[in-house]
XYZ file of C-alpha atoms in Angstrom:
683
model
C -89.911 -46.498 -40.437
C -90.497 -42.988 -39.114
C -91.182 -40.446 -41.814
C -88.498 -37.721 -41.807
C -89.754 -34.331 -40.665
C -89.914 -31.317 -42.942
C -87.358 -29.329 -40.865
C -84.928 -32.251 -41.163
C -85.372 -32.431 -44.928
C -85.162 -28.667 -45.426
C -81.999 -28.472 -43.341
C -80.370 -31.216 -45.433
C -81.316 -29.496 -48.691
C -80.224 -26.010 -47.646
C -76.904 -27.345 -46.346
C -76.300 -29.155 -49.631
C -76.638 -25.972 -51.682
C -74.409 -24.031 -49.306
C -77.170 -21.773 -48.047
C -78.676 -20.829 -44.732
C -82.234 -21.432 -43.609
C -84.425 -18.356 -43.702
C -87.645 -17.834 -41.769
C -89.602 -17.079 -44.934
C -88.360 -20.228 -46.628
C -89.327 -22.355 -43.611
C -92.791 -20.749 -43.446
C -93.285 -21.339 -47.148
C -92.217 -24.997 -46.982
C -94.595 -25.618 -44.073
C -97.497 -23.979 -45.917
C -96.813 -25.937 -49.115
C -96.622 -29.196 -47.150
C -99.959 -28.430 -45.467
C -101.637 -27.584 -48.799
C -100.355 -30.808 -50.375
C -101.462 -32.899 -47.395
C -105.033 -31.571 -47.280
C -105.455 -31.075 -51.046
C -106.109 -27.333 -50.771
C -104.847 -24.388 -52.803
C -102.217 -21.858 -51.770
C -100.927 -18.496 -53.009
C -97.453 -17.663 -51.673
C -95.741 -14.316 -52.094
C -92.040 -14.980 -51.541
C -89.772 -11.992 -52.035
C -86.451 -12.051 -53.834
C -83.832 -13.886 -51.795
C -86.314 -16.090 -49.929
C -85.098 -19.276 -51.594
C -88.572 -20.187 -52.802
C -87.379 -22.966 -55.118
C -86.320 -25.072 -52.137
C -89.392 -23.826 -50.272
C -91.601 -25.821 -52.636
C -89.194 -28.509 -53.938
C -88.499 -30.052 -50.533
C -92.154 -30.680 -49.558
C -92.859 -31.748 -53.156
C -90.077 -34.345 -53.180
C -91.064 -35.571 -49.733
C -94.678 -36.037 -50.828
C -93.976 -39.254 -52.710
C -96.547 -38.737 -55.478
C -96.009 -37.050 -58.826
C -95.728 -33.265 -58.732
C -95.722 -30.954 -61.762
C -93.782 -27.689 -61.440
C -94.637 -25.098 -64.125
C -92.477 -22.009 -64.642
C -92.623 -19.084 -67.062
C -88.982 -18.521 -67.958
C -86.286 -20.670 -69.490
C -83.805 -19.400 -66.886
C -85.790 -20.840 -63.973
C -86.458 -24.130 -65.766
C -82.737 -24.548 -66.298
C -81.963 -23.572 -62.716
C -84.399 -26.166 -61.389
C -83.289 -29.053 -63.597
C -79.564 -28.337 -63.820
C -78.848 -27.010 -60.322
C -81.595 -27.066 -57.691
C -83.102 -30.512 -58.294
C -79.828 -32.487 -58.665
C -78.387 -31.078 -55.451
C -81.670 -31.355 -53.546
C -82.248 -34.956 -54.611
C -78.691 -35.881 -53.631
C -79.187 -34.271 -50.223
C -82.588 -35.837 -49.531
C -81.836 -39.361 -50.722
C -80.140 -40.509 -47.475
C -82.920 -38.993 -45.362
C -85.838 -40.201 -47.504
C -84.138 -43.566 -48.182
C -85.220 -43.341 -51.785
C -84.084 -41.321 -54.761
C -86.807 -39.147 -56.270
C -86.649 -38.872 -60.058
C -87.171 -35.657 -61.996
C -87.560 -34.696 -65.648
C -88.238 -31.700 -67.866
C -91.062 -31.709 -70.411
C -91.797 -29.095 -73.088
C -94.006 -28.808 -76.137
C -93.121 -31.003 -79.109
C -91.818 -28.131 -81.233
C -89.042 -27.552 -78.677
C -87.431 -30.874 -79.643
C -85.474 -31.793 -82.757
C -87.499 -33.969 -85.147
C -85.289 -36.736 -86.556
C -87.706 -37.282 -89.434
C -87.256 -33.666 -90.496
C -83.478 -33.864 -90.030
C -83.032 -36.997 -92.154
C -85.911 -36.781 -94.641
C -86.152 -33.019 -95.021
C -89.018 -30.607 -94.538
C -92.080 -31.099 -96.760
C -91.724 -28.117 -99.083
C -94.244 -25.837 -100.657
C -93.009 -25.274 -104.190
C -92.973 -21.501 -103.701
C -91.175 -21.806 -100.377
C -88.432 -24.240 -101.445
C -85.736 -21.608 -101.817
C -83.009 -24.209 -101.608
C -82.585 -27.835 -100.707
C -82.446 -28.045 -96.945
C -78.859 -29.165 -96.381
C -77.239 -29.032 -99.795
C -77.833 -25.602 -101.312
C -76.634 -22.207 -100.056
C -74.456 -23.637 -97.256
C -72.595 -20.318 -97.060
C -75.713 -18.439 -95.963
C -76.472 -17.969 -92.282
C -79.541 -20.193 -92.629
C -77.570 -22.865 -94.453
C -74.821 -22.815 -91.814
C -77.409 -23.120 -89.038
C -78.993 -26.116 -90.742
C -75.665 -27.869 -91.235
C -74.849 -27.290 -87.566
C -78.241 -28.673 -86.551
C -77.610 -31.826 -88.594
C -74.280 -32.348 -86.817
C -75.861 -31.601 -83.439
C -78.565 -34.198 -84.073
C -75.851 -36.883 -83.930
C -74.479 -35.564 -80.628
C -77.407 -34.424 -78.497
C -78.983 -36.750 -75.972
C -82.173 -34.718 -75.476
C -82.779 -32.893 -78.775
C -83.964 -29.948 -76.657
C -83.477 -26.663 -78.490
C -82.322 -24.980 -75.304
C -79.351 -27.351 -75.167
C -77.994 -25.946 -78.437
C -75.383 -23.250 -77.896
C -75.103 -20.883 -79.622
C -78.710 -20.973 -80.700
C -80.178 -20.725 -84.184
C -82.873 -18.568 -85.746
C -86.554 -19.473 -85.494
C -86.555 -19.983 -89.271
C -83.749 -22.539 -89.066
C -85.341 -24.366 -86.140
C -88.663 -24.569 -87.974
C -86.918 -26.660 -90.643
C -86.051 -29.406 -88.121
C -89.018 -29.385 -85.724
C -92.735 -30.160 -85.875
C -95.825 -29.118 -83.978
C -97.978 -31.754 -82.315
C -100.434 -31.502 -85.232
C -97.694 -32.016 -87.828
C -96.132 -35.001 -86.056
C -96.625 -38.330 -87.843
C -96.896 -40.199 -84.546
C -94.302 -42.547 -83.123
C -95.966 -45.678 -84.522
C -96.006 -44.330 -88.106
C -92.613 -42.603 -88.114
C -89.425 -44.397 -89.173
C -87.645 -42.605 -86.335
C -90.339 -43.076 -83.704
C -88.199 -45.342 -81.538
C -85.509 -42.653 -81.289
C -87.835 -39.618 -81.071
C -86.577 -36.999 -78.607
C -90.066 -35.682 -77.796
C -91.402 -39.194 -77.146
C -88.391 -40.017 -74.983
C -89.005 -36.861 -72.917
C -92.664 -37.833 -72.424
C -91.739 -41.349 -71.341
C -89.171 -39.980 -68.906
C -91.785 -37.620 -67.465
C -94.207 -40.526 -66.880
C -91.627 -42.133 -64.575
C -90.594 -38.974 -62.715
C -91.649 -37.819 -59.261
C -91.202 -34.158 -60.262
C -91.909 -32.947 -63.799
C -90.690 -29.439 -64.664
C -92.614 -27.797 -67.504
C -93.678 -24.337 -68.644
C -96.862 -22.288 -68.370
C -97.626 -22.701 -72.079
C -97.613 -26.502 -71.965
C -99.659 -26.395 -68.775
C -102.216 -24.240 -70.610
C -102.292 -26.562 -73.633
C -102.815 -29.537 -71.321
C -105.749 -27.750 -69.672
C -107.354 -26.164 -72.741
C -107.100 -28.695 -75.540
C -108.436 -31.705 -73.685
C -105.692 -34.035 -74.981
C -103.375 -34.643 -72.012
C -99.730 -33.844 -72.705
C -98.620 -33.892 -69.056
C -98.588 -37.100 -67.019
C -101.350 -37.421 -64.440
C -100.506 -35.595 -61.209
C -102.228 -34.717 -57.941
C -100.052 -31.728 -57.049
C -99.284 -28.681 -59.214
C -96.850 -25.924 -58.285
C -96.830 -22.801 -60.452
C -93.745 -20.625 -60.061
C -93.585 -17.104 -61.545
C -97.356 -17.310 -61.153
C -97.855 -13.596 -61.867
C -97.365 -14.496 -65.556
C -99.772 -17.425 -65.697
C -102.891 -15.549 -66.828
C -100.990 -13.881 -69.665
C -99.459 -17.178 -70.842
C -102.794 -18.985 -70.745
C -104.417 -16.117 -72.659
C -101.714 -16.358 -75.335
C -102.297 -20.086 -75.776
C -106.065 -19.536 -76.013
C -105.685 -16.776 -78.638
C -106.358 -17.579 -82.296
C -105.008 -15.658 -85.281
C -105.696 -15.496 -89.008
C -103.684 -13.514 -91.529
C -103.538 -13.633 -95.329
C -100.014 -15.089 -95.511
C -100.963 -17.962 -93.194
C -104.179 -18.697 -95.102
C -102.472 -18.593 -98.513
C -99.759 -20.960 -97.269
C -102.436 -23.419 -96.127
C -104.098 -23.162 -99.556
C -100.826 -23.938 -101.365
C -100.209 -26.974 -99.174
C -103.740 -28.264 -99.645
C -103.633 -27.868 -103.435
C -101.151 -30.754 -103.742
C -103.448 -33.226 -102.019
C -107.041 -32.571 -103.100
C -108.861 -32.355 -106.423
C -108.920 -29.122 -108.377
C -112.484 -28.147 -107.483
C -111.892 -28.361 -103.719
C -108.504 -26.640 -103.999
C -109.964 -23.805 -106.095
C -112.745 -23.205 -103.567
C -110.231 -22.914 -100.743
C -107.993 -20.627 -102.821
C -111.009 -18.441 -103.606
C -111.785 -18.269 -99.879
C -108.200 -17.260 -99.158
C -108.303 -14.519 -101.794
C -111.623 -13.193 -100.510
C -110.265 -13.014 -96.963
C -107.138 -11.222 -98.188
C -109.204 -8.585 -100.058
C -111.260 -7.806 -96.959
C -108.172 -7.622 -94.739
C -106.499 -5.132 -97.081
C -109.146 -2.581 -96.080
C -109.534 -3.599 -92.422
C -108.871 -0.927 -89.808
C -107.075 -1.783 -86.557
C -109.163 -2.036 -83.407
C -111.778 -4.146 -81.679
C -114.724 -5.589 -83.605
C -117.660 -5.942 -81.235
C -119.661 -7.476 -84.073
C -118.496 -8.965 -87.373
C -118.834 -6.551 -90.306
C -120.934 -8.131 -93.046
C -118.110 -8.407 -95.606
C -115.681 -9.899 -93.092
C -118.315 -12.307 -91.790
C -119.034 -13.497 -95.332
C -115.317 -13.945 -96.089
C -114.699 -15.891 -92.886
C -117.719 -18.139 -93.445
C -116.570 -18.928 -96.988
C -113.074 -19.663 -95.717
C -114.415 -21.867 -92.916
C -116.617 -23.906 -95.257
C -113.894 -24.335 -97.878
C -111.411 -25.421 -95.196
C -113.883 -28.025 -93.937
C -114.144 -29.474 -97.459
C -110.354 -29.641 -97.718
C -110.070 -31.464 -94.396
C -112.618 -34.048 -95.540
C -110.906 -34.442 -98.917
C -107.439 -34.876 -97.423
C -108.794 -37.554 -95.139
C -110.159 -39.482 -98.132
C -107.214 -39.055 -100.488
C -103.763 -40.605 -100.461
C -101.375 -39.865 -103.307
C -98.509 -42.347 -103.338
C -96.760 -40.332 -106.057
C -96.018 -37.597 -103.542
C -92.653 -38.157 -101.920
C -92.907 -38.545 -98.151
C -96.680 -38.300 -98.521
C -97.518 -38.784 -94.834
C -95.405 -35.801 -93.775
C -96.852 -33.629 -96.539
C -100.395 -34.623 -95.538
C -99.824 -33.950 -91.850
C -98.310 -30.520 -92.515
C -101.112 -29.525 -94.889
C -103.799 -30.879 -92.590
C -102.360 -29.005 -89.593
C -102.379 -25.715 -91.531
C -105.928 -26.131 -92.828
C -107.317 -27.323 -89.484
C -105.902 -24.210 -87.813
C -107.555 -21.966 -90.406
C -110.855 -23.826 -90.044
C -110.837 -23.789 -86.249
C -110.044 -20.093 -85.917
C -112.459 -19.044 -88.686
C -115.222 -21.074 -87.049
C -114.524 -19.435 -83.700
C -114.622 -15.976 -85.271
C -117.826 -16.519 -87.244
C -119.536 -17.895 -84.141
C -118.178 -15.069 -81.992
C -119.539 -15.371 -78.479
C -119.818 -12.846 -75.684
C -116.906 -14.602 -74.016
C -114.455 -13.824 -76.832
C -112.831 -10.583 -77.987
C -112.134 -10.059 -81.699
C -109.850 -7.405 -83.095
C -107.727 -6.444 -86.065
C -104.045 -5.549 -85.891
C -101.990 -3.920 -88.622
C -98.219 -4.183 -88.825
C -96.110 -2.109 -91.216
C -94.108 -5.144 -92.289
C -96.499 -8.092 -91.966
C -99.792 -6.453 -92.881
C -103.148 -7.029 -91.190
C -104.141 -9.931 -88.984
C -107.315 -10.896 -87.183
C -107.083 -12.129 -83.590
C -109.566 -13.642 -81.149
C -108.933 -14.159 -77.436
C -110.997 -15.100 -74.386
C -112.487 -12.167 -72.506
C -111.329 -13.923 -69.335
C -109.463 -17.124 -68.550
C -110.592 -17.185 -64.915
C -113.413 -19.669 -65.484
C -111.157 -21.897 -67.564
C -108.497 -21.926 -64.856
C -111.033 -22.536 -62.100
C -112.489 -25.517 -63.987
C -109.366 -27.051 -65.491
C -106.594 -26.203 -63.054
C -108.081 -26.225 -59.573
C -110.692 -28.963 -59.835
C -108.663 -32.167 -59.546
C -105.440 -31.353 -57.724
C -103.789 -29.263 -55.038
C -102.341 -26.109 -56.595
C -99.677 -23.855 -55.107
C -98.932 -20.601 -56.922
C -95.890 -18.556 -55.966
C -94.121 -15.387 -57.072
C -92.415 -12.355 -55.613
C -95.436 -10.305 -56.748
C -98.853 -11.778 -56.009
C -100.046 -9.448 -53.263
C -101.257 -6.294 -54.988
C -102.630 -3.344 -53.086
C -102.106 -5.205 -49.822
C -103.976 -8.461 -50.538
C -104.170 -11.440 -52.904
C -107.709 -10.835 -54.141
C -106.780 -9.056 -57.384
C -104.526 -11.872 -58.582
C -106.926 -14.437 -57.139
C -109.829 -13.059 -59.184
C -107.807 -13.292 -62.401
C -107.167 -16.970 -61.592
C -110.839 -17.741 -61.026
C -110.678 -17.674 -57.232
C -113.262 -15.973 -55.020
C -112.024 -13.375 -52.502
C -110.044 -15.071 -49.747
C -112.305 -16.616 -47.137
C -115.457 -16.490 -49.289
C -115.165 -19.984 -50.817
C -116.457 -22.656 -48.483
C -118.122 -20.051 -46.232
C -121.353 -22.023 -46.134
C -123.324 -19.939 -48.623
C -124.757 -22.162 -51.409
C -123.197 -20.071 -54.178
C -119.711 -20.600 -52.721
C -119.821 -24.382 -52.326
C -118.271 -25.096 -55.738
C -115.574 -22.434 -55.547
C -111.985 -23.523 -54.834
C -110.936 -23.049 -51.209
C -107.610 -21.277 -50.917
C -105.472 -19.120 -48.688
C -102.660 -16.664 -49.289
C -99.502 -16.087 -47.285
C -96.731 -13.522 -47.617
C -93.495 -14.986 -46.271
C -91.621 -11.707 -46.732
C -88.059 -11.242 -47.895
C -84.669 -11.457 -46.191
C -83.937 -7.964 -47.486
C -84.478 -4.932 -45.267
C -86.120 -2.743 -47.845
C -86.423 0.368 -45.679
C -82.698 0.241 -44.965
C -81.714 -0.616 -48.512
C -83.900 1.514 -50.755
C -85.851 4.691 -51.335
C -89.056 5.059 -53.353
C -88.978 8.541 -54.830
C -91.976 9.975 -56.666
C -91.301 13.154 -58.648
C -94.486 14.890 -57.547
C -93.464 18.248 -59.034
C -93.426 17.000 -62.643
C -96.242 17.515 -65.109
C -98.452 14.433 -65.575
C -97.602 12.391 -68.661
C -99.894 12.810 -71.639
C -100.548 10.372 -74.435
C -98.281 12.220 -76.842
C -95.614 14.878 -76.722
C -92.191 15.274 -75.170
C -91.941 15.701 -71.407
C -89.048 18.129 -71.199
C -89.266 18.393 -67.408
C -89.120 14.579 -67.170
C -85.902 14.498 -69.236
C -84.393 17.192 -66.990
C -85.278 15.171 -63.893
C -83.958 11.939 -65.411
C -80.648 13.528 -66.380
C -80.127 15.003 -62.904
C -80.872 11.661 -61.210
C -78.568 9.703 -63.499
C -75.801 12.240 -63.025
C -76.165 12.069 -59.227
C -76.057 8.274 -59.376
C -72.924 8.260 -61.539
C -74.682 6.148 -64.163
C -75.743 2.826 -62.563
C -79.287 3.275 -63.938
C -81.879 0.851 -65.240
C -84.486 2.861 -67.131
C -87.890 1.165 -67.424
C -90.140 2.799 -69.991
C -93.765 2.179 -70.842
C -93.073 2.299 -74.587
C -90.153 1.719 -76.922
C -90.631 5.218 -78.295
C -90.178 6.636 -74.794
C -87.018 4.589 -74.198
C -85.534 5.712 -77.522
C -86.295 9.371 -76.871
C -84.776 9.213 -73.369
C -81.640 7.439 -74.609
C -81.143 10.019 -77.357
C -81.650 12.884 -74.912
C -79.253 11.578 -72.251
C -76.584 10.639 -74.762
C -76.509 14.302 -75.791
C -76.468 15.593 -72.193
C -74.308 13.242 -70.096
C -70.931 11.586 -70.372
C -72.120 8.100 -69.394
C -72.764 5.141 -71.695
C -76.472 4.635 -72.411
C -77.444 1.226 -73.784
C -80.797 0.847 -75.549
C -82.874 -2.289 -75.897
C -82.966 -3.420 -79.517
C -79.492 -2.174 -80.399
C -77.976 -5.512 -79.302
C -79.264 -8.835 -77.992
C -80.841 -8.571 -74.562
C -78.286 -10.928 -73.020
C -75.393 -8.877 -74.357
C -76.949 -5.620 -73.149
C -77.465 -6.957 -69.621
C -73.901 -8.329 -69.548
C -72.471 -4.937 -70.589
C -74.701 -3.134 -68.070
C -73.527 -5.398 -65.237
C -69.843 -5.100 -66.113
C -69.569 -1.279 -66.140
C -71.179 0.581 -63.193
C -71.170 3.882 -65.141
C -73.495 2.387 -67.745
C -77.241 2.952 -68.087
C -79.625 0.510 -69.726
C -82.951 1.762 -71.118
C -85.738 -0.393 -72.464
C -89.286 -1.582 -72.177
C -91.348 -4.610 -71.138
C -88.771 -7.429 -70.926
C -86.498 -5.265 -68.762
C -89.263 -4.722 -66.194
C -89.088 -8.416 -65.346
C -85.919 -9.882 -66.844
C -82.942 -8.150 -65.229
C -81.040 -9.613 -62.278
C -77.985 -7.423 -61.666
C -76.988 -7.270 -57.988
C -74.266 -4.921 -56.855
C -73.195 -1.375 -57.748
C -74.148 -1.506 -61.450
C -77.848 -1.053 -60.669
C -78.437 1.518 -57.928
C -81.098 3.624 -59.620
C -84.235 2.160 -61.212
C -86.323 4.743 -63.074
C -89.897 4.309 -64.303
C -90.979 7.030 -66.701
C -94.705 6.603 -66.016
C -97.234 4.273 -64.430
C -97.487 1.400 -66.947
C -101.232 1.315 -67.471
C -102.305 -0.655 -70.544
C -102.925 1.469 -73.622
C -106.508 2.808 -73.745
C -106.869 1.319 -77.233
C -105.670 -2.157 -76.200
C -108.636 -4.250 -77.444
C -108.406 -7.076 -74.915
C -107.672 -4.957 -71.837
C -110.356 -2.393 -72.664
C -112.884 -5.193 -73.276
C -112.052 -6.786 -69.935
C -112.344 -3.440 -68.179
C -115.742 -2.782 -69.790
C -116.986 -6.247 -68.783
C -116.115 -5.606 -65.129
C -117.944 -2.275 -65.234
C -121.043 -3.847 -66.796
C -121.165 -6.364 -63.939
C -121.080 -3.534 -61.382
C -117.372 -3.578 -60.542
C -114.590 -1.021 -60.867
C -113.100 -1.885 -64.243
C -110.203 0.530 -63.949
C -109.011 -0.894 -60.627
C -109.697 -4.534 -61.533
C -107.895 -4.413 -64.881
C -105.781 -1.322 -65.559
C -104.567 -0.659 -62.004
C -103.910 -4.363 -61.346
C -101.899 -4.609 -64.578
C -99.865 -1.519 -63.629
C -99.335 -2.672 -60.032
C -97.965 -6.004 -61.148
C -95.522 -4.450 -63.597
C -94.396 -1.800 -61.114
C -93.820 -4.416 -58.418
C -91.732 -6.434 -60.862
C -89.830 -3.335 -61.980
C -89.109 -2.128 -58.447
C -87.844 -5.611 -57.661
C -84.895 -5.036 -60.012
C -83.241 -2.728 -57.428
C -82.466 -4.949 -54.447
C -81.160 -8.336 -55.521
C -78.685 -9.007 -52.678
C -78.258 -8.089 -49.006
C -75.646 -5.413 -49.764
C -77.612 -3.630 -52.486
C -78.712 -0.033 -51.959
C -80.382 2.491 -54.181
C -83.423 4.396 -55.362
C -86.548 3.534 -57.328
C -87.610 6.791 -58.978
C -91.067 7.102 -60.524
C -91.292 10.147 -62.797
C -95.081 10.202 -62.784
C -96.692 12.476 -60.161
C -99.950 10.495 -60.269
C -98.341 7.878 -58.007
C -98.385 10.567 -55.265
C -101.484 12.550 -56.204
C -104.091 10.188 -57.684
C -106.558 8.222 -55.553
C -105.223 4.942 -56.923
C -101.649 5.923 -55.998
C -101.872 4.353 -52.543
C -102.988 1.036 -54.084
C -99.982 1.037 -56.427
C -97.531 2.028 -53.678
C -98.886 -0.736 -51.432
C -97.974 -3.220 -54.174
C -94.286 -2.236 -54.116
C -91.545 -3.328 -51.711
C -91.608 -1.378 -48.449
C -88.962 1.174 -49.419
C -88.597 4.466 -47.557
C -90.904 6.892 -49.394
C -90.244 10.529 -50.280
C -91.102 13.283 -52.764
C -88.040 15.391 -51.845
C -85.895 15.687 -54.961
C -82.913 17.305 -53.216
C -82.667 14.635 -50.542
C -82.793 11.891 -53.166
C -79.973 13.471 -55.172
C -77.807 13.650 -52.061
C -78.595 10.025 -51.240
C -77.726 8.906 -54.764
C -74.470 10.835 -54.643
C -73.616 9.224 -51.284
C -74.400 5.736 -52.605
C -72.307 6.450 -55.704
C -69.369 7.667 -53.595
C -69.584 4.591 -51.357
C -69.645 2.288 -54.384
C -66.559 3.958 -55.867
C -64.716 3.709 -52.551
C -65.630 0.065 -51.966
C -63.175 -2.703 -52.871
C -63.980 -4.771 -55.953
C -66.848 -7.149 -55.271
C -69.337 -4.913 -53.526
C -70.229 -1.499 -52.217
C -69.908 -0.557 -48.587
C -72.749 0.877 -46.548
C -72.317 4.659 -46.261
C -74.173 4.645 -42.940
C -74.317 1.129 -41.483
C -77.512 0.462 -39.591
C -79.366 3.586 -40.694
C -82.463 3.108 -42.763
C -82.831 4.974 -46.048
C -85.042 7.649 -44.535
C -82.661 8.350 -41.638
C -79.759 8.533 -44.077
C -81.578 11.048 -46.279
C -82.485 13.198 -43.273
C -78.919 13.174 -41.969
C -77.521 14.084 -45.378
C -80.014 16.943 -45.655
C -78.699 18.385 -42.395
C -82.038 18.055 -40.586
């Protein structure tokens, strides 16, 4: 039987979803197929609107062997499993003459634990505020728990994301377990019905397994496989992978956590061992009360002593729990597993901190509400990714923002990849490096016709503190010219709050502020009323998809460099400098470029969208690194002329108001943004 060709399969899939084939999508599918066939690695920049999901799903499904697809966001996981994969599989089945299977797999704590639902959560005496399902049913927590019990009888997957409306993290924690707390299917009365085990078994039989970056990192880091074996890995939203892997590899200790572990252990070990651990917990808490925030390049003597005592006491508890079984304790296995998980975490992190290596970064954080905590993270995850991710499989990484400053080398370096073309060049030191290539398949959008990049060169540069009055004046004038329709992306929550307060006093347009309502509700309100502005910080830079006339001005208050006192970023920058590189460009500028590219991508989400990305930081025009940052953004028409931009915004606003419901008309069909500005300026 002749194997169906990729163009034939792609055509069938695109037709099934009611789309049209795009050159970028075809180029991407061909590149992914080639990488899978020869076992190589691929970085693909695919702009918004390319249809990249089908660009990798079609060659993956045609491959015939198991493929793991890892994504960063819940929205894309749902899109793949609930929309893209069902329709694609239906379309390809007649052509492939087989029906590929697919499944979603998440970490164990994302699934309802039937043991917890039916037997209750093992309680610490001081934490048992009420019986799980009987007491305080009128409280919000009690109502959530009752609803979860009812849902447990209805759900087929037990997946938290299938529960609508959702419940608080506190409520979910009562009915879920971590992998360390799990009794194990063979020892659990509900093992045969376990939702997490069922999901794992389904994944073992699937051709395509959809998971998340965090589970991918756990699978790579912890050495205990949680994903089924696979020879092809596709990482979508790959610009977030390094951050997600770093989060998984970060350890934390705080007094509340340590004291909770001590309380749990006290029920299961003899008094002498329990007292030693409690003394260790109290010693750690005393030291942390005086700890100052910031990086610790070496352990202070008092903290080192406290951590060593805590580590040694935790080790004794772990040994004692393993040798002791108290049948008088109700549901003893669950109590033991929960206590053991807590103490093992304390021991593992304390041991890592006391044996601090040059490859880890240690720092203290202090929160007004939660107090001080100690954190340790890898200086770099590039070596880990190179060894664990790229060694045994073909890996394709894709995102709308992988090509920073004009090439893939910045992102590639963070992933553990040598500069493109260096690996496999014949030099002995390159023989073991992963061979890869990068392609940019473009976007169906005509950025120069649809958008303007405006840099307010005349403004004063932003300082670390203080109000930028001229920036507020500029922001107000731009928003007024745009008639609202503004997404404000700020580098700090304080900046977003100050801007919202200022514009609410100056302009007669609604200004929504992140934190004043749930993010979903804010985005819905922003999309529904074109006069509305939405201001916020980090999650808005990447999480807003509002095509049409409601978002025609995207404002960035400043270049989003990491804070100079960020312990991990500053340590990484220093390490690059010590090895002879440019730490600022490798770390700070790359971080800013990625965020700015994501932020600028909020403007054009559909073929009819038009507008302006305004950066109120003159350094983008004047600093030496400005050209690197601009090269990382979509190819909008670029200007520093404030008057022309105001006229363009006013024209776009007028066109949007005149357009029939459903979309704005083009004020000057066929003209690119620069030509339109020039014409409106009378030049």
